[in-house]
XYZ file of C-alpha atoms in Angstrom:
413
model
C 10.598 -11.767 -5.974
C 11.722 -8.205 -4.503
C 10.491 -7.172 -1.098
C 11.140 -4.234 0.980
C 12.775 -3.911 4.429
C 11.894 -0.286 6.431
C 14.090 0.316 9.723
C 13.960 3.611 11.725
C 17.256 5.488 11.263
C 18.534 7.790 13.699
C 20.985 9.614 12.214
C 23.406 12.814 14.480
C 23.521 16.323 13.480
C 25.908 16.650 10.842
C 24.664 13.352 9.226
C 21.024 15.017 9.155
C 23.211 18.358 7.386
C 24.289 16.027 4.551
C 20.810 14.211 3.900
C 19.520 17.240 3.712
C 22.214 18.208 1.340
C 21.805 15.228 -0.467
C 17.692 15.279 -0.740
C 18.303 18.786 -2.267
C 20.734 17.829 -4.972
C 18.907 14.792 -6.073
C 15.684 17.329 -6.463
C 17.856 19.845 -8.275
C 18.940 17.380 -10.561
C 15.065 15.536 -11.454
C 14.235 19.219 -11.977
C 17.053 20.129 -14.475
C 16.367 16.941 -16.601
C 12.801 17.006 -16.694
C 12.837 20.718 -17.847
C 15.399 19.653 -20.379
C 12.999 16.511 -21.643
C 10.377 18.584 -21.709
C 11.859 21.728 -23.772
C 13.525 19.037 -26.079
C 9.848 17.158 -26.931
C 8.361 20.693 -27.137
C 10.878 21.940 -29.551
C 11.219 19.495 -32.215
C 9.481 16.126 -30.684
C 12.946 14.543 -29.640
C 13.568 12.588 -26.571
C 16.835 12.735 -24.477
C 18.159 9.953 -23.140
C 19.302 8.999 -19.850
C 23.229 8.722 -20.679
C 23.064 12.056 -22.219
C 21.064 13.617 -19.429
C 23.934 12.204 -17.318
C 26.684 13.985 -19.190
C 24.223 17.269 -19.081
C 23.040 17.248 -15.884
C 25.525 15.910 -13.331
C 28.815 15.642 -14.842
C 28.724 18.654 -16.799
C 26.862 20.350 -14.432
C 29.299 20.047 -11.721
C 31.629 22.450 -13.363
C 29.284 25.435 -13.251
C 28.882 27.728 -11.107
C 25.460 27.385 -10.793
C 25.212 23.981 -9.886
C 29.242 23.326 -8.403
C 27.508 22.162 -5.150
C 26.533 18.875 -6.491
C 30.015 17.874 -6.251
C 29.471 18.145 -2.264
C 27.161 14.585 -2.474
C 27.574 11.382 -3.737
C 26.869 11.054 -7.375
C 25.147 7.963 -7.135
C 21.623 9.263 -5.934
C 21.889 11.642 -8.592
C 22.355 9.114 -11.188
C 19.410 7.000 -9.542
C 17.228 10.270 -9.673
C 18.052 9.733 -13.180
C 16.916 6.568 -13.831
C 13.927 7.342 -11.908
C 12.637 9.888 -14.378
C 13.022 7.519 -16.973
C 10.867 4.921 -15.268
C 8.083 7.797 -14.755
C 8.075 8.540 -18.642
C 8.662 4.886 -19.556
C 4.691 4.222 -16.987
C 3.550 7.099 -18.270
C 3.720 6.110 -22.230
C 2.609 2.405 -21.160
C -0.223 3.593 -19.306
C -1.376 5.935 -22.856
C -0.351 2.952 -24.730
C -2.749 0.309 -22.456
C 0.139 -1.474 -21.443
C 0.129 -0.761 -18.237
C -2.471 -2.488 -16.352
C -4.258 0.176 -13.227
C -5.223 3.707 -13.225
C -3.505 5.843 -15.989
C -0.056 7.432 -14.906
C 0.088 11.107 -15.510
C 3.729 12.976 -16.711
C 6.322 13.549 -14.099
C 6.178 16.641 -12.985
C 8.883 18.762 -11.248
C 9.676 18.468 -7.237
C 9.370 21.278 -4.546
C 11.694 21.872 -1.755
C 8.544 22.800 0.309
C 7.104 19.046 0.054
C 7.882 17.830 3.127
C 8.402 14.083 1.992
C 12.175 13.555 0.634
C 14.132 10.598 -0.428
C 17.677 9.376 -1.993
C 17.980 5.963 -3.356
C 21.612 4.714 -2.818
C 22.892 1.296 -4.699
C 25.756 -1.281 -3.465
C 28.444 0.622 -4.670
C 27.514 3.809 -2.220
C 26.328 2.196 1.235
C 27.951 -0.984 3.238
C 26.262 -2.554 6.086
C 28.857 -2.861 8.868
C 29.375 -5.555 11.444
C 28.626 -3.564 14.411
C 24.915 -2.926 13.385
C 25.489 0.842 11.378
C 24.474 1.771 7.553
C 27.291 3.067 5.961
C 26.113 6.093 3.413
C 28.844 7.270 1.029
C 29.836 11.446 1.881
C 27.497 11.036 4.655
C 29.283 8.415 7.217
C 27.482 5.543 9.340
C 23.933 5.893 10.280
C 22.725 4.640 13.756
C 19.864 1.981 12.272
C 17.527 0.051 15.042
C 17.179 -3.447 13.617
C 13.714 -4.821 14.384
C 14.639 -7.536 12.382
C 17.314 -9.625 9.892
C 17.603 -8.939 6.922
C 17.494 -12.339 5.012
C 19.545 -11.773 2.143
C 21.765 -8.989 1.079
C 20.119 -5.900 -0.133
C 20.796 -4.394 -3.721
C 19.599 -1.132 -2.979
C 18.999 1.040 -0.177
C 16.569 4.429 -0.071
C 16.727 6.926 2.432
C 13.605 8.204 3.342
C 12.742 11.713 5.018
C 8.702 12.060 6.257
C 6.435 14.992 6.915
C 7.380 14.555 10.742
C 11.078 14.503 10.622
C 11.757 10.587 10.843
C 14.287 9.018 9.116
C 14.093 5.769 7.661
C 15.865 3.122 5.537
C 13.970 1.216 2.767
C 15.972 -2.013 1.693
C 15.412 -4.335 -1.240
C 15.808 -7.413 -1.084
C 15.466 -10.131 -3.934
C 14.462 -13.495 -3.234
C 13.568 -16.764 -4.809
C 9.523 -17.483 -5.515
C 9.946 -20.510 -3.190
C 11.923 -19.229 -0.754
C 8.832 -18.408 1.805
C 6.673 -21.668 0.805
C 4.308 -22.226 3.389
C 2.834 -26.243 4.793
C -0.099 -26.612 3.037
C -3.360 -26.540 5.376
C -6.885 -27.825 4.332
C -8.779 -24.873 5.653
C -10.129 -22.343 3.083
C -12.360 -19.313 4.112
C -13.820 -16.159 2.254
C -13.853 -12.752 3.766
C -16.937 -10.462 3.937
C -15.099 -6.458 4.628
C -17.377 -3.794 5.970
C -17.312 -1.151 8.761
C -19.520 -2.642 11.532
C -16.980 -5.602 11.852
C -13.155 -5.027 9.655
C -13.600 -8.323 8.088
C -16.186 -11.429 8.531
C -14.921 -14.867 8.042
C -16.237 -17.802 6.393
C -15.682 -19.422 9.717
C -17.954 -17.146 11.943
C -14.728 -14.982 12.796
C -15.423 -11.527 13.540
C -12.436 -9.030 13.352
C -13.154 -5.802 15.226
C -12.569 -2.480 13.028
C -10.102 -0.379 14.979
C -11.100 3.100 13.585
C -7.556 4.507 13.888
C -8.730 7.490 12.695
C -11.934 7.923 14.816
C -9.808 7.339 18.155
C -7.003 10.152 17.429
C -9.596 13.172 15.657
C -10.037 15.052 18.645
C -6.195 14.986 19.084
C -6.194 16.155 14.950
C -8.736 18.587 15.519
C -6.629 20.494 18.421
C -3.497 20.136 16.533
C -4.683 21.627 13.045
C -6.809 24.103 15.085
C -3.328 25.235 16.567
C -1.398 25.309 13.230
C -4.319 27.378 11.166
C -3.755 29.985 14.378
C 0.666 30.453 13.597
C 1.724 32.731 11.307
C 3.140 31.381 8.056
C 6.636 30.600 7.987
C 7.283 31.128 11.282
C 9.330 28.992 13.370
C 5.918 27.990 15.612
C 4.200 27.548 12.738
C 6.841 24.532 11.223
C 6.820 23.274 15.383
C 3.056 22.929 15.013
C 2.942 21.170 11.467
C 5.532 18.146 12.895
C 3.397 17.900 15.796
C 0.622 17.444 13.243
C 2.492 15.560 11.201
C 3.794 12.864 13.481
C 0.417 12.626 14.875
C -0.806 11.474 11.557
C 2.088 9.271 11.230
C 1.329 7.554 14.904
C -2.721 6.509 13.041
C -0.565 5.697 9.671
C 1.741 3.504 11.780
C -1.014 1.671 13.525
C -3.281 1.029 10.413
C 0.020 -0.483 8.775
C 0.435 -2.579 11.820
C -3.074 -4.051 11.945
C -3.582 -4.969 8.143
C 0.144 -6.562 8.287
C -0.567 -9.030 11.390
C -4.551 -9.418 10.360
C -2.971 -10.275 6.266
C -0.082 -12.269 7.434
C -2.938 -13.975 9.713
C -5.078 -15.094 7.465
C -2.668 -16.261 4.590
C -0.953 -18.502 7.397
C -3.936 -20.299 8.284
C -5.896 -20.316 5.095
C -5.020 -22.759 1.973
C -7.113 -20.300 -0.855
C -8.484 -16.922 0.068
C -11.438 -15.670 -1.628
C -12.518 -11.856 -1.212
C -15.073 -9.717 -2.702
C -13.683 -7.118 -5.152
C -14.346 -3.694 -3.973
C -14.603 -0.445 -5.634
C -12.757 1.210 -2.796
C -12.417 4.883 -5.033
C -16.105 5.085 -5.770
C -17.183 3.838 -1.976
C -14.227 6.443 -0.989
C -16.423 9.598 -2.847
C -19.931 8.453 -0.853
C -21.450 9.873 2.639
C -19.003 7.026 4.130
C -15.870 8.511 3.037
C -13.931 9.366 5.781
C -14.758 5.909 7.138
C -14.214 3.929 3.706
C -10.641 5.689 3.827
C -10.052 4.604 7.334
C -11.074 1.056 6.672
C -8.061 1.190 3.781
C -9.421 -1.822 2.041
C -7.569 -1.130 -1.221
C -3.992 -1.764 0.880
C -5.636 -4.467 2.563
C -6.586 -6.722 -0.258
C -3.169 -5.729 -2.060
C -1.424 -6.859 1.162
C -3.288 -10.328 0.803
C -2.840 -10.412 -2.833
C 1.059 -10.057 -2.250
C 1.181 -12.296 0.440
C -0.151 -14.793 -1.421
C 2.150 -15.139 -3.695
C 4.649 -15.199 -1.854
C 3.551 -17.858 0.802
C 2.251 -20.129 -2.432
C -1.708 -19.752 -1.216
C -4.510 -19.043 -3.507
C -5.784 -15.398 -3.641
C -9.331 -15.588 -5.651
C -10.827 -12.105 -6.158
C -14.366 -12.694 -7.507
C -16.839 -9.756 -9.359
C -17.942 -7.110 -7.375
C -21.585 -7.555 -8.732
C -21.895 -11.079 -6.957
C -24.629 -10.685 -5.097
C -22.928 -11.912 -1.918
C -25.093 -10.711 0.798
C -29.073 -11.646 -0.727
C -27.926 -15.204 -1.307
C -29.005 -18.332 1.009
C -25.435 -20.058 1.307
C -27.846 -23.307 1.736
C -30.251 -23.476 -0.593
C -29.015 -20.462 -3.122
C -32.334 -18.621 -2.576
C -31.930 -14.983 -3.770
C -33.870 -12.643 -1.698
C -34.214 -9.234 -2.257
C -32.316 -5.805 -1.342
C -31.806 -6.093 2.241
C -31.599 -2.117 3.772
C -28.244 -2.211 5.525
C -29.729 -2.582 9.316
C -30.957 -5.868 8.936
C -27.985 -7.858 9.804
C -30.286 -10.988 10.101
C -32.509 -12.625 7.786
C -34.538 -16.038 7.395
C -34.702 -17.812 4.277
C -37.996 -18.466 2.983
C -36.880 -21.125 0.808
C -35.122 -23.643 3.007
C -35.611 -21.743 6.725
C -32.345 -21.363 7.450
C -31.591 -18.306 10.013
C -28.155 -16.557 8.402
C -26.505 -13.651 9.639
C -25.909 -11.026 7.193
C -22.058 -10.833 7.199
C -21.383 -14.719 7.869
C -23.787 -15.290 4.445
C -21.792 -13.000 2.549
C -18.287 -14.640 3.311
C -19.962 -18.185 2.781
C -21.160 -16.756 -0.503
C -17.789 -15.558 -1.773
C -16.145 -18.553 -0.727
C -18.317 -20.677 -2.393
C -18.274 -18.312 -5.606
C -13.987 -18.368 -5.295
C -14.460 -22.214 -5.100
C -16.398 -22.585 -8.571
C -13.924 -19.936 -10.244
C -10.530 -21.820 -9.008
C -8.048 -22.485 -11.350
C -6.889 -26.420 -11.802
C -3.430 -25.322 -9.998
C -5.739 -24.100 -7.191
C -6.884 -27.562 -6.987
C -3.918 -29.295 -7.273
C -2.446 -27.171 -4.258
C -5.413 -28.539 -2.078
C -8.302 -25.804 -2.378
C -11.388 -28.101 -0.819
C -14.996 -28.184 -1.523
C -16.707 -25.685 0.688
C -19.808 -27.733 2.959
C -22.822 -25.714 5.098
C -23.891 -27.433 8.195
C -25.887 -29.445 6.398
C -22.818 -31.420 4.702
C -24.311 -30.156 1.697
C -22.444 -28.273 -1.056
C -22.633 -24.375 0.285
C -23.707 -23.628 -3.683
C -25.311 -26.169 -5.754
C -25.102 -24.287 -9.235
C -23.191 -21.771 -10.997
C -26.649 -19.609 -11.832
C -28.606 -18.012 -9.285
C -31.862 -19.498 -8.381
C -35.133 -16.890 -9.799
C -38.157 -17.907 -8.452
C -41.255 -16.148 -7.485
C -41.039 -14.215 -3.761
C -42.812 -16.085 -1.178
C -45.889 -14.807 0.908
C -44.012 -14.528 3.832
C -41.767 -11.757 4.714
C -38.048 -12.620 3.687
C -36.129 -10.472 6.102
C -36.334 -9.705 9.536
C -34.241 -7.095 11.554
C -32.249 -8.348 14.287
């Protein structure tokens, strides 16, 4: 298993001189070989590989004028950039081919010195950690890092990481065993209901608040983009004014990371099996909730659980996103009809039973991630789900279809 350690690196002057240096070369070099892979599959349908772009593009390079300065870095992020571009075509032809499982992966396409987002990726043989608590970067010197935390094994890899506000971080990897992280079993299971009233509604009556990151810091967006739109382009105001915008946007980014780490890390500790709904956060995302939907980030959210998962040895059940989750009775498995989204509130007319709209849902999808459990699920300790009742929250795997009752089968709260 490979994980990733961030720190905040605060490197001097001169040091900032030679990442700058060094972000330019490795984008100099991505360029040249993707033009080159590109004008050799145009002329004759050949493909160059990444040895010989190696010879072409950095070695050879390095003794022309145009492109002497490359000799000024360390040759090893230019060699990653390398590698990187084959990766990139490598996805791209899996993703055509349908062996690549997610959204299709376009071609790599060349870099800009105006994004404001740069990186180098340096391996074991071009940074050292040192005793005293500084990163070691080769032609660049030692890097002032603030630890927030160990790292628990040694890293193979290290990337250096420039964002749209100015901060410099340093992005480890670390490889670990599968086990390594194995969490005490518990016997507490729980589905989660995600929406915008409440983040996320537990199986267990918990309620987690949605921050709104986004919602609290607009007015401070507003002001700040009004200000940039007002500087004339490429002036020196004009590049203050996009940092300030910048890091503002990186202060909400920061805090939404924060919250779906500790809320994720939360629930995996004190849950044996997770079930959630699965979402289809890009089509919600194009709606009249958009902004919102984005906010919310449930995409990173469920990926976050997902990952954690594995790695803590819980079960992560992700059940169809046409379960009808929220018109079920979690007693009696009464289906009711469309509910308008303000009734949060509803009686069944089947059994009686008062539910709240978001608690019903999560009892619904754990119940649903109970009957689709694998037989390791089981073996780990993933319990039968009970109502109040002590009876089993769904008694059958088909929904129950009988005729609507007299009676009126919602009621808003």
């Amino acid at each position: 298993m490979k994980l990733r350690y961030n720190y905040r690196l605060y490197p001097d002057a001169p040091q900032r001189e030679s990442l700058a240096r060094t972000f330019g070369c490795v984008r100099a070099v991505w360029n040249d070989a993707l033009a080159r892979r590109k004008a050799a599959w145009k002329t004759n349908r050949s493909r160059i590989g990444g040895v010989e772009l190696q010879k072409i593009c950095i070695t050879a390079a390095k003794r022309t004028p145009q492109r002497e300065w490359l000799g000024e870095v360390s040759p090893v992020p230019l060699q990653q950039s390398l590698r990187d571009l084959d990766v990139a075509y490598k996805n791209f032809f899996e993703s055509v081919n349908g062996k690549r499982r997610g959204p299709r992966m376009g071609l790599p396409v060349f870099k800009s010195r105006h994004d404001h987002r740069q990186s180098a990726r340096f391996n074991t043989n071009a940074f050292k950690l040192r005793d005293h608590g500084t990163l070691y970067l080769a032609k660049i010197g030692e890097v002032e890092v603030r630890w927030s935390r160990e790292l628990p094994a040694a890293p193979s890899s290290v990337t250096i990481i420039k964002d749209a506000g100015g901060r410099y971080f340093a992005s480890f990897v670390i490889e670990l065993d599968d086990d390594a992280h194995q969490l005490p079993q518990v016997d507490t299971d729980t589905g989660i209901d995600l929406g915008l009233t409440h983040y996320a509604v537990t199986s267990a009556g918990e309620k987690i608040a949605n921050p709104r990151w986004l919602g609290r810091r607009e007015r401070k967006l507003k002001k700040l983009q009004r200000a940039l739109s007002r500087k004339q382009k490429g002036s020196a105001n004009r590049t203050k004014a996009r940092i300030k915008l910048a890091r503002q946007h990186g202060r909400v980014a920061d805090a939404r990371r924060d919250f779906l780490h500790q809320t994720s890390t939360t629930i995996i500790r004190e849950n044996q099996a997770v079930a959630v709904e699965g979402l289809a956060v890009r089509g919600l995302a194009r709606g009249m909730l958009a902004k919102s939907v984005n906010d919310a980030s449930w995409g990173a959210f469920l990926r976050l659980l997902e990952g954690k998962a594995a790695r803590y040895g819980r079960a992560f059940i992700r059940i169809d996103r046409w379960y009808p989750s929220s018109r079920l009775c979690p007693c009696c498995g009464w289906q009711v009809g469309k509910l308008p989204l303000d009734v949060r509130e509803w009686d069944c007319p089947s059994c009686g039973e008062h539910h709240d709209h978001d608690i019903a849902a999560a009892l619904n999808i754990l119940a649903e991630g109970i009957r689709l459990r694998s037989p390791n699920d089981v073996a780990a300790g993933l319990a039968d789900t009970r109502n109040d009742c002590e009876g089993q929250v769904r008694p059958g795997t088909a929904i129950p279809t009988l005729a609507p009752p007299e009676t009126s089968t919602a009621q808003a709260a």
